[in-house]
């Protein structure tokens, strides 16, 4: 169910009315019920998978010294669904047995749910089942984030009450998100779709113009969906993390990543980068930590090689910025950062690394 559809808005309205009309002790259960329905309308099979992951995480929280096993299971399940076709090909080539898992579909929002559950297992709170499953199945953030933290969510859920300012701001965010998605992102989707067939690009200007439009489109698309999710959450009295803060107006790549997909960046910082040593280590290890972190962000977004290269590309940009933090006029810094990010979308927009390279060859006049 797309968050910018009229069906979703009707579903949201119904759930909000039921939620606030119910006694407080039933509200967590109502959120769980609507979350289950939300995923079930996508796929019953996906519902079973996501429900199983949630139950595994809850059990791992409740049994001492089992939380690590829970994390391993969550990571393995996510890896299987994300890389099923790759895993199937490797098994087939090593055993000689025909095995095609390319049709295995990625369950709705499994990447977001897995990271939320892993973060909760690492933090190791002591939740009751209603609050935990309301957190895991909170449908406004289930399909596309933002990535929530359990303790922040649970505290708000316990103290939720009807707030006029939340309703007003929530409706405004939903309207802004609908405008970003329906007026900007979706109309640009057809034009930028030409990047998926790079053999049809006519020259450098064509490639540059389409990459520029894709930069606008992906921001409007993702920020739009995020604003709808944030606005929807506010209607339940819940503030979820902000995901974007004018990322294209940042003067270096480090600031870009502090303001782009912020809930993911903060999650990776807290649960991967800092445990690796963060910036409190020697320069070589610091650079390696940056590269590992961005590589993980890359493969989290997609299963093909081009996403891994996209992560490495941004990791290299962060390393260069760390090694040579050149001061320059703010406008020039913004322009250079935007160009760097825009070129990088060549690795994000395609279905294969070969197509990404073809876009870059066309962009720089190297196409034979």
XYZ file of C-alpha atoms in Angstrom:
368
model
C 0.000 0.000 0.000
C 1.661 3.202 -1.164
C 1.668 5.990 1.422
C 0.627 8.552 -1.204
C -2.469 6.620 -2.275
C -6.039 7.557 -1.429
C -6.502 4.052 -0.012
C -3.699 4.623 2.495
C -5.165 7.972 3.548
C -8.546 6.306 4.161
C -6.802 3.508 6.091
C -4.937 6.112 8.142
C -8.113 8.065 8.937
C -9.927 4.921 10.068
C -7.026 3.799 12.264
C -6.674 7.234 13.891
C -10.394 7.361 14.711
C -10.339 3.852 16.189
C -7.115 4.562 18.114
C -8.280 7.722 19.863
C -11.785 6.365 20.369
C -10.500 3.351 22.297
C -9.535 3.170 25.989
C -5.850 3.869 26.592
C -5.060 0.287 27.599
C -6.231 -0.955 24.169
C -4.315 1.522 22.019
C -1.128 -0.523 21.701
C -3.177 -3.532 20.585
C -4.997 -1.368 18.029
C -1.660 -0.226 16.576
C -0.534 -3.856 16.364
C -3.776 -4.892 14.640
C -3.635 -2.132 12.038
C 0.061 -2.847 11.461
C -0.680 -6.513 10.787
C -3.511 -5.588 8.417
C -1.245 -3.091 6.627
C 1.366 -5.761 5.850
C -1.219 -8.488 5.175
C -2.699 -6.365 2.394
C 0.706 -6.574 0.721
C 1.288 -10.306 1.260
C 0.286 -12.936 3.816
C 3.662 -14.628 3.283
C 5.460 -11.382 4.087
C 3.280 -10.950 7.159
C 4.389 -14.366 8.444
C 8.083 -13.575 7.862
C 7.971 -10.175 9.576
C 5.869 -11.499 12.447
C 8.368 -14.327 12.959
C 11.257 -11.841 13.065
C 9.430 -9.726 15.651
C 8.695 -12.754 17.839
C 12.308 -13.963 17.609
C 13.572 -10.524 18.642
C 11.141 -10.328 21.566
C 12.130 -13.790 22.836
C 15.819 -12.891 22.467
C 15.222 -9.797 24.600
C 13.513 -11.763 27.335
C 16.089 -14.560 27.661
C 19.482 -13.614 29.091
C 22.509 -13.899 26.807
C 20.350 -14.852 23.806
C 20.237 -11.373 22.260
C 23.365 -12.035 20.175
C 21.758 -15.145 18.677
C 18.706 -13.031 17.904
C 20.838 -10.525 16.014
C 22.526 -13.306 14.025
C 19.138 -14.737 13.030
C 17.818 -11.306 12.012
C 20.889 -10.570 9.883
C 20.762 -14.004 8.224
C 17.072 -13.682 7.352
C 17.574 -10.178 5.942
C 20.598 -11.356 3.939
C 18.644 -14.295 2.537
C 15.762 -12.196 1.274
C 17.982 -9.399 -0.021
C 20.466 -11.688 -1.751
C 18.346 -14.774 -2.479
C 19.132 -14.761 -6.195
C 22.874 -14.380 -5.543
C 22.858 -17.103 -2.874
C 20.892 -19.406 -5.174
C 23.352 -18.847 -8.018
C 26.340 -19.586 -5.752
C 24.755 -22.810 -4.467
C 23.833 -23.870 -7.991
C 27.338 -23.232 -9.338
C 29.035 -25.060 -6.457
C 26.718 -28.089 -6.390
C 25.728 -28.296 -10.032
C 22.074 -28.342 -8.989
C 19.751 -25.930 -10.839
C 18.493 -23.437 -8.268
C 16.666 -20.238 -9.156
C 15.675 -18.000 -6.249
C 15.328 -14.849 -8.327
C 11.560 -14.870 -7.744
C 11.953 -14.588 -3.952
C 10.342 -11.247 -3.088
C 11.657 -8.878 -0.440
C 9.066 -8.618 2.380
C 7.610 -5.147 2.868
C 9.921 -2.983 4.970
C 12.110 -5.884 6.141
C 15.280 -3.760 5.933
C 13.791 -1.111 8.235
C 12.235 -3.612 10.635
C 15.465 -5.618 10.910
C 17.538 -2.543 11.782
C 14.944 -1.421 14.341
C 14.927 -4.852 15.968
C 18.728 -5.136 15.961
C 19.018 -1.700 17.568
C 16.539 -2.757 20.243
C 18.446 -5.990 20.922
C 21.708 -4.072 21.300
C 20.116 -1.506 23.643
C 18.452 -4.350 25.591
C 15.445 -2.611 27.174
C 12.855 -4.645 29.083
C 9.660 -4.080 27.081
C 6.219 -5.471 27.672
C 4.803 -7.312 24.697
C 2.184 -4.710 23.770
C 4.638 -1.820 23.540
C 7.231 -3.928 21.742
C 4.907 -5.174 19.010
C 3.257 -1.749 18.665
C 6.774 -0.432 18.010
C 7.610 -3.199 15.537
C 4.280 -2.978 13.694
C 3.728 0.780 13.666
C 2.432 0.970 10.105
C 3.273 4.615 9.193
C 6.997 3.741 9.310
C 6.769 0.079 8.338
C 7.342 0.337 4.582
C 9.944 3.115 4.231
C 11.038 4.333 7.651
C 12.219 6.462 9.325
C 14.103 3.974 11.512
C 12.765 4.319 15.061
C 14.350 3.667 18.483
C 12.308 1.560 20.895
C 12.736 3.573 24.085
C 11.833 6.880 22.413
C 8.758 5.295 20.836
C 7.607 3.465 23.979
C 7.893 6.562 26.162
C 5.694 8.546 23.781
C 3.220 5.691 23.486
C 2.794 5.540 27.272
C 2.151 9.282 27.478
C 0.256 9.793 24.221
C -2.613 12.240 24.281
C -4.514 14.296 21.747
C -2.458 17.391 20.965
C -3.842 20.026 18.624
C -0.369 21.078 17.483
C 0.517 17.471 16.582
C -2.624 17.130 14.483
C -2.023 20.455 12.726
C 1.640 19.750 11.998
C 0.848 16.159 11.046
C -1.669 17.224 8.396
C 0.775 19.838 7.066
C 3.544 17.225 6.755
C 1.201 14.830 4.957
C 0.189 17.559 2.483
C 3.832 18.515 1.884
C 4.732 14.858 1.382
C 1.878 14.306 -1.070
C 2.981 17.357 -3.057
C 6.609 16.192 -3.128
C 5.629 12.692 -4.218
C 2.736 13.361 -6.595
C 3.696 16.725 -8.097
C 7.498 16.439 -8.267
C 8.772 12.863 -7.887
C 6.223 10.827 -9.824
C 6.147 13.088 -12.927
C 9.971 12.975 -13.029
C 9.988 9.176 -12.800
C 9.150 8.727 -16.482
C 11.856 11.127 -17.674
C 14.606 9.824 -15.402
C 13.585 6.272 -16.308
C 15.745 6.738 -19.400
C 18.765 6.244 -17.124
C 17.755 2.595 -16.737
C 18.510 2.117 -20.449
C 21.822 4.012 -20.751
C 22.423 2.819 -24.316
C 19.755 5.345 -25.358
C 21.598 8.323 -23.847
C 22.668 10.624 -26.654
C 25.619 12.373 -25.057
C 27.166 14.084 -22.045
C 24.474 16.743 -21.719
C 21.752 14.097 -21.827
C 23.419 12.107 -19.032
C 24.157 15.195 -16.909
C 20.627 16.577 -17.261
C 18.973 13.268 -16.392
C 21.252 12.728 -13.380
C 20.375 16.235 -12.190
C 16.656 15.463 -12.548
C 17.178 12.153 -10.752
C 18.786 14.015 -7.841
C 15.620 16.082 -7.564
C 13.363 13.085 -8.043
C 14.958 10.769 -5.461
C 14.965 13.510 -2.839
C 11.343 14.473 -3.532
C 10.297 10.818 -3.586
C 12.025 9.746 -0.390
C 11.466 12.977 1.538
C 7.836 12.959 0.409
C 7.185 9.447 1.700
C 9.068 10.288 4.904
C 6.975 13.415 5.472
C 3.783 11.398 5.013
C 5.089 8.828 7.519
C 6.101 11.528 10.022
C 2.774 13.295 9.637
C 0.859 10.036 10.022
C 2.781 9.214 13.210
C 1.941 12.618 14.693
C -1.766 11.837 14.301
C -1.167 9.053 16.849
C 0.741 11.421 19.134
C 4.108 9.913 18.150
C 7.146 11.841 16.904
C 9.405 9.665 14.762
C 12.964 10.670 13.765
C 13.474 13.261 11.064
C 15.096 11.905 7.908
C 16.100 14.956 5.866
C 17.321 18.461 6.637
C 18.183 20.261 3.376
C 20.928 17.760 2.411
C 21.600 19.377 -0.971
C 22.460 22.658 0.769
C 25.424 21.212 2.694
C 28.936 22.334 1.857
C 30.740 19.005 2.210
C 30.002 15.300 1.952
C 30.203 14.734 5.730
C 27.478 17.332 6.326
C 25.457 15.834 3.476
C 25.380 12.471 5.238
C 24.436 14.070 8.552
C 21.346 15.449 6.828
C 20.442 12.730 4.287
C 18.464 9.694 5.482
C 19.346 10.787 8.986
C 17.671 7.901 10.804
C 19.782 5.410 8.824
C 22.974 7.470 9.151
C 22.464 7.788 12.917
C 21.670 4.088 13.265
C 24.807 3.044 11.388
C 26.857 5.548 13.395
C 25.592 4.225 16.741
C 25.557 0.495 16.017
C 28.410 0.029 13.509
C 30.758 3.023 13.225
C 31.185 3.766 16.952
C 31.518 0.070 17.979
C 34.277 -0.232 15.350
C 36.105 2.561 17.162
C 34.597 5.542 15.367
C 36.990 8.478 15.188
C 38.760 7.578 18.447
C 41.315 5.411 16.637
C 44.322 5.962 14.401
C 43.894 7.507 10.988
C 44.096 4.252 9.010
C 41.474 2.530 11.152
C 39.289 5.628 11.063
C 39.334 5.580 7.255
C 38.597 1.850 7.271
C 35.677 2.445 9.640
C 34.265 5.038 7.246
C 34.626 2.679 4.283
C 33.047 -0.265 6.132
C 30.165 1.898 7.334
C 29.391 3.280 3.883
C 29.780 -0.153 2.280
C 27.116 -1.477 4.666
C 24.849 1.465 3.820
C 25.349 0.634 0.144
C 24.464 -3.057 0.360
C 21.555 -2.247 2.704
C 19.969 -0.290 -0.143
C 20.236 -3.008 -2.781
C 21.572 -6.446 -3.622
C 23.387 -5.745 -6.888
C 27.045 -4.787 -7.163
C 26.332 -1.193 -8.159
C 24.900 -0.453 -4.684
C 28.075 -1.730 -3.041
C 30.100 0.520 -5.354
C 27.788 3.441 -4.512
C 28.581 2.919 -0.838
C 32.321 2.674 -1.557
C 32.116 5.834 -3.690
C 30.632 7.802 -0.794
C 33.050 6.176 1.639
C 35.932 7.368 -0.530
C 34.419 10.857 -0.577
C 34.230 10.899 3.226
C 37.831 9.667 3.497
C 39.090 12.359 1.116
C 37.195 15.010 3.067
C 38.689 13.689 6.300
C 42.245 13.693 4.914
C 42.042 17.046 3.138
C 39.334 19.231 4.735
C 39.707 22.151 2.327
C 38.032 25.408 3.347
C 36.162 27.129 0.542
C 33.300 29.581 0.054
C 30.034 28.006 1.203
C 28.337 28.319 -2.193
C 31.259 26.596 -3.915
C 31.240 23.816 -1.310
C 27.512 23.263 -1.821
C 27.977 23.112 -5.598
C 30.875 20.639 -5.442
C 29.054 18.419 -2.940
C 25.889 18.419 -5.045
C 27.855 17.494 -8.173
C 29.649 14.687 -6.305
C 26.362 13.286 -4.976
C 24.653 13.651 -8.359
C 27.399 11.743 -10.176
C 27.117 9.035 -7.533
C 23.444 8.473 -8.347
C 24.673 6.759 -11.521
C 25.469 3.765 -9.296
C 22.057 3.936 -7.600
C 19.630 4.365 -10.459
C 20.520 1.302 -12.541
C 19.982 -2.439 -12.239
C 23.632 -3.361 -12.778
C 27.153 -2.011 -12.398
C 27.641 -2.283 -16.159
C 24.774 0.135 -16.792
C 26.169 2.513 -14.158
C 29.557 2.526 -15.861
C 27.882 3.162 -19.222
C 26.125 6.233 -17.777
C 29.444 7.560 -16.462
C 31.178 6.863 -19.778
C 28.466 8.847 -21.541
C 28.631 11.626 -18.949
C 32.385 12.104 -19.366
C 32.429 11.611 -23.138
C 34.161 8.218 -22.975
C 31.425 6.181 -24.640
C 32.778 4.290 -27.635
